mmCIF file of N, CA and C in Angstrom:
data_model
loop_
_atom_site.group_PDB
_atom_site.id
_atom_site.type_symbol
_atom_site.label_atom_id
_atom_site.label_comp_id
_atom_site.label_asym_id
_atom_site.label_seq_id
_atom_site.Cartn_x
_atom_site.Cartn_y
_atom_site.Cartn_z
ATOM 1 N N MET A 781 -7.514 -21.260 7.253
ATOM 2 C CA MET A 781 -6.456 -21.626 6.345
ATOM 3 C C MET A 781 -5.131 -21.282 7.022
ATOM 4 N N THR A 782 -4.291 -22.264 7.216
ATOM 5 C CA THR A 782 -3.017 -22.026 7.896
ATOM 6 C C THR A 782 -1.814 -22.355 7.027
ATOM 7 N N GLU A 783 -2.046 -22.719 5.780
ATOM 8 C CA GLU A 783 -0.934 -23.049 4.892
ATOM 9 C C GLU A 783 -0.107 -21.801 4.614
ATOM 10 N N ASN A 784 1.201 -21.953 4.654
ATOM 11 C CA ASN A 784 2.093 -20.817 4.440
ATOM 12 C C ASN A 784 2.569 -20.810 2.995
ATOM 13 N N LYS A 785 1.704 -20.352 2.099
ATOM 14 C CA LYS A 785 2.082 -20.235 0.695
ATOM 15 C C LYS A 785 1.336 -19.061 0.084
ATOM 16 N N THR A 786 1.845 -18.583 -1.016
ATOM 17 C CA THR A 786 1.214 -17.473 -1.716
ATOM 18 C C THR A 786 0.136 -18.011 -2.640
ATOM 19 N N LEU A 787 -1.032 -17.403 -2.594
ATOM 20 C CA LEU A 787 -2.135 -17.786 -3.463
ATOM 21 C C LEU A 787 -2.230 -16.796 -4.615
ATOM 22 N N THR A 788 -2.490 -17.296 -5.803
ATOM 23 C CA THR A 788 -2.690 -16.445 -6.963
ATOM 24 C C THR A 788 -4.155 -16.519 -7.351
ATOM 25 N N LEU A 789 -4.815 -15.369 -7.377
ATOM 26 C CA LEU A 789 -6.224 -15.294 -7.715
ATOM 27 C C LEU A 789 -6.385 -14.494 -8.997
ATOM 28 N N THR A 790 -7.372 -14.840 -9.790
ATOM 29 C CA THR A 790 -7.679 -14.073 -10.986
ATOM 30 C C THR A 790 -8.924 -13.246 -10.704
ATOM 31 N N LEU A 791 -8.771 -11.935 -10.796
ATOM 32 C CA LEU A 791 -9.847 -11.009 -10.480
ATOM 33 C C LEU A 791 -9.719 -9.823 -11.422
ATOM 34 N N SER A 792 -10.815 -9.412 -12.008
ATOM 35 C CA SER A 792 -10.786 -8.258 -12.915
ATOM 36 C C SER A 792 -11.451 -7.063 -12.245
ATOM 37 N N ILE A 793 -10.693 -5.977 -12.117
ATOM 38 C CA ILE A 793 -11.206 -4.738 -11.529
ATOM 39 C C ILE A 793 -10.824 -3.600 -12.469
ATOM 40 N N PRO A 794 -11.794 -2.801 -12.932
ATOM 41 C CA PRO A 794 -11.420 -1.636 -13.730
ATOM 42 C C PRO A 794 -10.508 -0.719 -12.904
ATOM 43 N N ALA A 795 -9.382 -0.318 -13.470
ATOM 44 C CA ALA A 795 -8.388 0.476 -12.738
ATOM 45 C C ALA A 795 -8.979 1.697 -12.034
ATOM 46 N N PRO A 796 -9.900 2.455 -12.644
ATOM 47 C CA PRO A 796 -10.439 3.622 -11.935
ATOM 48 C C PRO A 796 -11.170 3.259 -10.634
ATOM 49 N N LEU A 797 -11.719 2.060 -10.547
ATOM 50 C CA LEU A 797 -12.444 1.664 -9.337
ATOM 51 C C LEU A 797 -11.519 1.321 -8.179
ATOM 52 N N THR A 798 -10.242 1.126 -8.455
ATOM 53 C CA THR A 798 -9.320 0.788 -7.364
ATOM 54 C C THR A 798 -9.145 1.950 -6.392
ATOM 55 N N THR A 799 -9.518 3.150 -6.806
ATOM 56 C CA THR A 799 -9.413 4.289 -5.891
ATOM 57 C C THR A 799 -10.377 4.158 -4.718
ATOM 58 N N HIS A 800 -11.360 3.274 -4.821
ATOM 59 C CA HIS A 800 -12.297 3.054 -3.719
ATOM 60 C C HIS A 800 -11.733 2.104 -2.671
ATOM 61 N N LEU A 801 -10.557 1.564 -2.920
ATOM 62 C CA LEU A 801 -9.943 0.632 -1.975
ATOM 63 C C LEU A 801 -9.175 1.349 -0.871
ATOM 64 N N TRP A 802 -8.877 2.620 -1.056
ATOM 65 C CA TRP A 802 -8.143 3.363 -0.031
ATOM 66 C C TRP A 802 -8.957 4.568 0.419
ATOM 67 N N SER A 803 -8.735 4.961 1.688
ATOM 68 C CA SER A 803 -9.533 6.046 2.255
ATOM 69 C C SER A 803 -8.793 7.377 2.312
ATOM 70 N N SER A 804 -7.477 7.337 2.430
ATOM 71 C CA SER A 804 -6.682 8.566 2.405
ATOM 72 C C SER A 804 -5.275 8.234 1.933
ATOM 73 N N ALA A 805 -4.574 9.268 1.497
ATOM 74 C CA ALA A 805 -3.221 9.068 0.975
ATOM 75 C C ALA A 805 -2.345 10.251 1.374
ATOM 76 N N ALA A 806 -1.044 9.990 1.400
ATOM 77 C CA ALA A 806 -0.078 11.034 1.754
ATOM 78 C C ALA A 806 1.259 10.681 1.120
ATOM 79 N N PRO A 807 2.142 11.672 0.978
ATOM 80 C CA PRO A 807 3.489 11.350 0.526
ATOM 81 C C PRO A 807 4.168 10.471 1.577
ATOM 82 N N ASN A 808 5.077 9.646 1.148
ATOM 83 C CA ASN A 808 5.790 8.742 2.053
ATOM 84 C C ASN A 808 6.494 9.536 3.159
ATOM 85 N N PHE A 809 6.138 9.239 4.406
ATOM 86 C CA PHE A 809 6.811 9.886 5.540
ATOM 87 C C PHE A 809 7.275 8.857 6.568
ATOM 88 N N ILE A 810 7.446 7.615 6.151
ATOM 89 C CA ILE A 810 7.823 6.558 7.092
ATOM 90 C C ILE A 810 9.152 6.846 7.786
ATOM 91 N N SER A 811 10.091 7.474 7.096
ATOM 92 C CA SER A 811 11.384 7.754 7.733
ATOM 93 C C SER A 811 11.270 8.854 8.790
ATOM 94 N N ASP A 812 10.234 9.693 8.698
ATOM 95 C CA ASP A 812 10.015 10.739 9.699
ATOM 96 C C ASP A 812 9.395 10.198 10.988
ATOM 97 N N GLN A 813 8.651 9.087 10.875
ATOM 98 C CA GLN A 813 7.970 8.501 12.030
ATOM 99 C C GLN A 813 8.160 6.983 12.034
ATOM 100 N N PRO A 814 9.384 6.501 12.120
ATOM 101 C CA PRO A 814 9.645 5.064 11.971
ATOM 102 C C PRO A 814 8.984 4.187 13.032
ATOM 103 N N ASP A 815 8.738 4.706 14.220
ATOM 104 C CA ASP A 815 8.121 3.889 15.270
ATOM 105 C C ASP A 815 6.606 3.770 15.112
ATOM 106 N N ARG A 816 6.039 4.546 14.222
ATOM 107 C CA ARG A 816 4.589 4.531 14.026
ATOM 108 C C ARG A 816 4.137 3.317 13.214
ATOM 109 N N PHE A 817 5.002 2.803 12.354
ATOM 110 C CA PHE A 817 4.627 1.733 11.427
ATOM 111 C C PHE A 817 5.416 0.469 11.707
ATOM 112 N N TRP A 818 4.773 -0.678 11.517
ATOM 113 C CA TRP A 818 5.528 -1.923 11.535
ATOM 114 C C TRP A 818 5.237 -2.679 10.257
ATOM 115 N N THR A 819 6.168 -3.534 9.909
ATOM 116 C CA THR A 819 6.069 -4.284 8.661
ATOM 117 C C THR A 819 5.715 -5.729 8.956
ATOM 118 N N TYR A 820 5.131 -6.358 7.979
ATOM 119 C CA TYR A 820 4.797 -7.773 8.078
ATOM 120 C C TYR A 820 6.023 -8.577 7.681
ATOM 121 N N ASP A 821 6.258 -9.670 8.359
ATOM 122 C CA ASP A 821 7.463 -10.471 8.154
ATOM 123 C C ASP A 821 7.238 -11.527 7.070
ATOM 124 N N TYR A 822 7.167 -11.071 5.824
ATOM 125 C CA TYR A 822 7.045 -11.974 4.686
ATOM 126 C C TYR A 822 8.163 -11.634 3.709
ATOM 127 N N PRO A 823 8.908 -12.637 3.257
ATOM 128 C CA PRO A 823 10.060 -12.361 2.386
ATOM 129 C C PRO A 823 9.706 -11.650 1.085
ATOM 130 N N GLU A 824 8.475 -11.830 0.589
ATOM 131 C CA GLU A 824 8.126 -11.210 -0.695
ATOM 132 C C GLU A 824 7.774 -9.725 -0.563
ATOM 133 N N LEU A 825 7.705 -9.208 0.659
ATOM 134 C CA LEU A 825 7.414 -7.784 0.848
ATOM 135 C C LEU A 825 8.708 -6.976 0.871
ATOM 136 N N PRO A 826 8.847 -6.005 -0.043
ATOM 137 C CA PRO A 826 10.063 -5.188 -0.070
ATOM 138 C C PRO A 826 10.222 -4.342 1.198
ATOM 139 N N ASP A 827 11.448 -3.990 1.492
ATOM 140 C CA ASP A 827 11.776 -3.129 2.630
ATOM 141 C C ASP A 827 11.178 -1.739 2.393
ATOM 142 N N PRO A 828 10.373 -1.224 3.319
ATOM 143 C CA PRO A 828 9.768 0.095 3.114
ATOM 144 C C PRO A 828 10.780 1.236 3.069
ATOM 145 N N HIS A 829 12.012 0.981 3.496
ATOM 146 C CA HIS A 829 13.051 2.010 3.455
ATOM 147 C C HIS A 829 13.866 1.955 2.162
ATOM 148 N N SER A 830 13.457 1.097 1.244
ATOM 149 C CA SER A 830 14.127 0.985 -0.053
ATOM 150 C C SER A 830 14.000 2.311 -0.811
ATOM 151 N N PRO A 831 15.041 2.701 -1.542
ATOM 152 C CA PRO A 831 14.993 3.963 -2.303
ATOM 153 C C PRO A 831 13.827 4.045 -3.291
ATOM 154 N N ILE A 832 13.311 2.916 -3.741
ATOM 155 C CA ILE A 832 12.212 2.953 -4.712
ATOM 156 C C ILE A 832 10.961 3.625 -4.144
ATOM 157 N N PHE A 833 10.832 3.623 -2.813
ATOM 158 C CA PHE A 833 9.653 4.219 -2.179
ATOM 159 C C PHE A 833 9.869 5.669 -1.734
ATOM 160 N N ARG A 834 11.054 6.199 -1.914
ATOM 161 C CA ARG A 834 11.414 7.519 -1.374
ATOM 162 C C ARG A 834 10.383 8.602 -1.713
ATOM 163 N N ASN A 835 9.949 8.681 -2.943
ATOM 164 C CA ASN A 835 8.976 9.703 -3.356
ATOM 165 C C ASN A 835 7.588 9.119 -3.557
ATOM 166 N N GLY A 836 7.351 7.980 -2.932
ATOM 167 C CA GLY A 836 6.110 7.247 -3.141
ATOM 168 C C GLY A 836 4.920 7.764 -2.349
ATOM 169 N N THR A 837 3.869 6.973 -2.405
ATOM 170 C CA THR A 837 2.591 7.308 -1.799
ATOM 171 C C THR A 837 2.218 6.281 -0.746
ATOM 172 N N MET A 838 1.713 6.750 0.380
ATOM 173 C CA MET A 838 1.164 5.881 1.416
ATOM 174 C C MET A 838 -0.353 5.955 1.292
ATOM 175 N N MET A 839 -1.011 4.783 1.252
ATOM 176 C CA MET A 839 -2.465 4.736 1.112
ATOM 177 C C MET A 839 -3.062 3.920 2.251
ATOM 178 N N TRP A 840 -3.923 4.544 3.048
ATOM 179 C CA TRP A 840 -4.576 3.885 4.173
ATOM 180 C C TRP A 840 -5.836 3.187 3.690
ATOM 181 N N THR A 841 -6.063 1.989 4.202
ATOM 182 C CA THR A 841 -7.243 1.212 3.824
ATOM 183 C C THR A 841 -8.069 0.906 5.066
ATOM 184 N N GLU A 842 -9.330 0.570 4.843
ATOM 185 C CA GLU A 842 -10.236 0.260 5.950
ATOM 186 C C GLU A 842 -10.085 -1.173 6.443
ATOM 187 N N SER A 843 -9.551 -2.058 5.602
ATOM 188 C CA SER A 843 -9.458 -3.470 5.985
ATOM 189 C C SER A 843 -8.235 -4.113 5.341
ATOM 190 N N MET A 844 -7.856 -5.258 5.872
ATOM 191 C CA MET A 844 -6.740 -6.002 5.291
ATOM 192 C C MET A 844 -7.097 -6.488 3.889
ATOM 193 N N SER A 845 -8.350 -6.872 3.667
ATOM 194 C CA SER A 845 -8.725 -7.332 2.325
ATOM 195 C C SER A 845 -8.588 -6.199 1.311
ATOM 196 N N ASP A 846 -8.989 -4.977 1.683
ATOM 197 C CA ASP A 846 -8.798 -3.829 0.786
ATOM 198 C C ASP A 846 -7.314 -3.603 0.515
ATOM 199 N N ALA A 847 -6.490 -3.727 1.553
ATOM 200 C CA ALA A 847 -5.047 -3.518 1.396
ATOM 201 C C ALA A 847 -4.443 -4.548 0.447
ATOM 202 N N LEU A 848 -4.829 -5.799 0.601
ATOM 203 C CA LEU A 848 -4.280 -6.843 -0.268
ATOM 204 C C LEU A 848 -4.726 -6.659 -1.710
ATOM 205 N N LEU A 849 -5.988 -6.282 -1.916
ATOM 206 C CA LEU A 849 -6.467 -6.011 -3.275
ATOM 207 C C LEU A 849 -5.754 -4.802 -3.875
ATOM 208 N N LEU A 850 -5.613 -3.746 -3.087
ATOM 209 C CA LEU A 850 -4.937 -2.538 -3.572
ATOM 210 C C LEU A 850 -3.492 -2.837 -3.933
ATOM 211 N N ARG A 851 -2.829 -3.611 -3.113
ATOM 212 C CA ARG A 851 -1.435 -3.976 -3.396
ATOM 213 C C ARG A 851 -1.345 -4.729 -4.722
ATOM 214 N N ALA A 852 -2.235 -5.685 -4.926
ATOM 215 C CA ALA A 852 -2.230 -6.455 -6.176
ATOM 216 C C ALA A 852 -2.499 -5.549 -7.377
ATOM 217 N N CYS A 853 -3.426 -4.607 -7.229
ATOM 218 C CA CYS A 853 -3.748 -3.694 -8.330
ATOM 219 C C CYS A 853 -2.568 -2.783 -8.660
ATOM 220 N N GLU A 854 -1.941 -2.208 -7.648
ATOM 221 C CA GLU A 854 -0.796 -1.328 -7.888
ATOM 222 C C GLU A 854 0.367 -2.108 -8.505
ATOM 223 N N ASP A 855 0.562 -3.344 -8.059
ATOM 224 C CA ASP A 855 1.596 -4.193 -8.668
ATOM 225 C C ASP A 855 1.298 -4.411 -10.148
ATOM 226 N N GLN A 856 0.030 -4.676 -10.482
ATOM 227 C CA GLN A 856 -0.358 -4.889 -11.878
ATOM 228 C C GLN A 856 -0.129 -3.639 -12.723
ATOM 229 N N LEU A 857 -0.241 -2.477 -12.106
ATOM 230 C CA LEU A 857 -0.010 -1.219 -12.818
ATOM 231 C C LEU A 857 1.469 -0.860 -12.907
ATOM 232 N N GLY A 858 2.329 -1.740 -12.392
ATOM 233 C CA GLY A 858 3.772 -1.555 -12.527
ATOM 234 C C GLY A 858 4.457 -0.826 -11.385
ATOM 235 N N HIS A 859 3.763 -0.653 -10.270
ATOM 236 C CA HIS A 859 4.342 0.048 -9.124
ATOM 237 C C HIS A 859 4.795 -0.960 -8.072
ATOM 238 N N ALA A 860 5.938 -0.712 -7.462
ATOM 239 C CA ALA A 860 6.394 -1.543 -6.345
ATOM 240 C C ALA A 860 5.538 -1.202 -5.129
ATOM 241 N N THR A 861 5.230 -2.204 -4.316
ATOM 242 C CA THR A 861 4.411 -1.978 -3.125
ATOM 243 C C THR A 861 4.928 -2.797 -1.955
ATOM 244 N N THR A 862 4.589 -2.341 -0.770
ATOM 245 C CA THR A 862 4.804 -3.136 0.432
ATOM 246 C C THR A 862 3.659 -2.843 1.388
ATOM 247 N N LEU A 863 3.482 -3.718 2.342
ATOM 248 C CA LEU A 863 2.371 -3.637 3.282
ATOM 249 C C LEU A 863 2.881 -3.235 4.660
ATOM 250 N N LEU A 864 2.259 -2.216 5.237
ATOM 251 C CA LEU A 864 2.617 -1.720 6.566
ATOM 252 C C LEU A 864 1.390 -1.766 7.468
ATOM 253 N N PHE A 865 1.621 -1.582 8.749
ATOM 254 C CA PHE A 865 0.515 -1.393 9.689
ATOM 255 C C PHE A 865 0.783 -0.112 10.463
ATOM 256 N N ASP A 866 -0.183 0.789 10.440
ATOM 257 C CA ASP A 866 -0.083 2.072 11.133
ATOM 258 C C ASP A 866 -0.626 1.891 12.547
ATOM 259 N N GLU A 867 0.191 2.198 13.544
ATOM 260 C CA GLU A 867 -0.232 2.033 14.934
ATOM 261 C C GLU A 867 -0.756 3.320 15.564
ATOM 262 N N ALA A 868 -0.865 4.390 14.785
ATOM 263 C CA ALA A 868 -1.385 5.647 15.324
ATOM 264 C C ALA A 868 -2.878 5.492 15.584
ATOM 265 N N GLY A 869 -3.314 5.854 16.752
ATOM 266 C CA GLY A 869 -4.687 5.677 17.211
ATOM 267 C C GLY A 869 -5.793 5.804 16.184
ATOM 268 N N PHE A 870 -6.124 7.023 15.760
ATOM 269 C CA PHE A 870 -7.269 7.237 14.878
ATOM 270 C C PHE A 870 -7.076 6.662 13.484
ATOM 271 N N SER A 871 -5.853 6.512 13.040
ATOM 272 C CA SER A 871 -5.619 6.006 11.682
ATOM 273 C C SER A 871 -5.027 4.604 11.683
ATOM 274 N N ALA A 872 -5.112 3.900 12.813
ATOM 275 C CA ALA A 872 -4.538 2.556 12.901
ATOM 276 C C ALA A 872 -5.155 1.640 11.851
ATOM 277 N N GLY A 873 -4.317 0.837 11.243
ATOM 278 C CA GLY A 873 -4.787 -0.118 10.254
ATOM 279 C C GLY A 873 -3.769 -0.325 9.154
ATOM 280 N N PRO A 874 -4.141 -1.142 8.165
ATOM 281 C CA PRO A 874 -3.227 -1.456 7.069
ATOM 282 C C PRO A 874 -2.964 -0.249 6.169
ATOM 283 N N VAL A 875 -1.725 -0.171 5.703
ATOM 284 C CA VAL A 875 -1.290 0.900 4.801
ATOM 285 C C VAL A 875 -0.491 0.269 3.668
ATOM 286 N N ILE A 876 -0.760 0.692 2.457
ATOM 287 C CA ILE A 876 0.054 0.281 1.317
ATOM 288 C C ILE A 876 1.030 1.413 1.023
ATOM 289 N N LEU A 877 2.300 1.077 1.014
ATOM 290 C CA LEU A 877 3.335 2.016 0.583
ATOM 291 C C LEU A 877 3.668 1.640 -0.849
ATOM 292 N N CYS A 878 3.530 2.598 -1.740
ATOM 293 C CA CYS A 878 3.639 2.350 -3.176
ATOM 294 C C CYS A 878 4.703 3.262 -3.786
ATOM 295 N N SER A 879 5.361 2.775 -4.824
ATOM 296 C CA SER A 879 6.365 3.596 -5.507
ATOM 297 C C SER A 879 5.733 4.672 -6.386
ATOM 298 N N ARG A 880 4.410 4.618 -6.578
ATOM 299 C CA ARG A 880 3.731 5.641 -7.378
ATOM 300 C C ARG A 880 3.996 7.002 -6.723
ATOM 301 N N PRO A 881 4.528 7.967 -7.468
ATOM 302 C CA PRO A 881 4.805 9.279 -6.874
ATOM 303 C C PRO A 881 3.526 9.921 -6.337
ATOM 304 N N PHE A 882 3.620 10.568 -5.196
ATOM 305 C CA PHE A 882 2.440 11.192 -4.592
ATOM 306 C C PHE A 882 1.868 12.289 -5.471
ATOM 307 N N TYR A 883 2.690 12.965 -6.235
ATOM 308 C CA TYR A 883 2.175 14.031 -7.099
ATOM 309 C C TYR A 883 1.148 13.512 -8.091
ATOM 310 N N ALA A 884 1.143 12.206 -8.361
ATOM 311 C CA ALA A 884 0.144 11.637 -9.268
ATOM 312 C C ALA A 884 -1.258 11.857 -8.711
ATOM 313 N N GLN A 885 -1.409 11.770 -7.386
ATOM 314 C CA GLN A 885 -2.715 12.024 -6.792
ATOM 315 C C GLN A 885 -3.063 13.496 -6.899
ATOM 316 N N GLU A 886 -2.094 14.360 -6.639
ATOM 317 C CA GLU A 886 -2.351 15.795 -6.695
ATOM 318 C C GLU A 886 -2.760 16.242 -8.094
ATOM 319 N N GLU A 887 -2.298 15.537 -9.114
ATOM 320 C CA GLU A 887 -2.643 15.879 -10.494
ATOM 321 C C GLU A 887 -3.921 15.182 -10.946
ATOM 322 N N GLY A 888 -4.588 14.465 -10.038
ATOM 323 C CA GLY A 888 -5.835 13.801 -10.382
ATOM 324 C C GLY A 888 -5.662 12.496 -11.120
ATOM 325 N N LYS A 889 -4.477 11.914 -11.093
ATOM 326 C CA LYS A 889 -4.231 10.674 -11.824
ATOM 327 C C LYS A 889 -4.521 9.436 -10.985
ATOM 328 N N MET A 890 -4.964 9.629 -9.741
ATOM 329 C CA MET A 890 -5.269 8.481 -8.896
ATOM 330 C C MET A 890 -6.754 8.397 -8.593
ATOM 331 N N ARG A 891 -7.430 9.484 -8.487
ATOM 332 C CA ARG A 891 -8.859 9.473 -8.155
ATOM 333 C C ARG A 891 -9.650 10.006 -9.315
#
């Protein structure tokens, strides 16, 4: 598929099961290591340096499909998201940067 358009899919996932879409999470530290991450060049993806993400959560996924599903789920829950790629060796892969505060995970509200 090479068409350059956004597809809208209807998929029902119980919110608690979305925690299986990510493998690890951390508070947003993109400004501390800006060369580690690159962004995808799509106009609908917000700038990861936007203030809305300042206290947000970074979630690493095992695959691009998991990242896209996780992004859609977090958007449905009312959180702003953007898609990054982590170039660090052992953790290389897609990352969702979300406006959901990281403390939500620490309080058990994510898993």
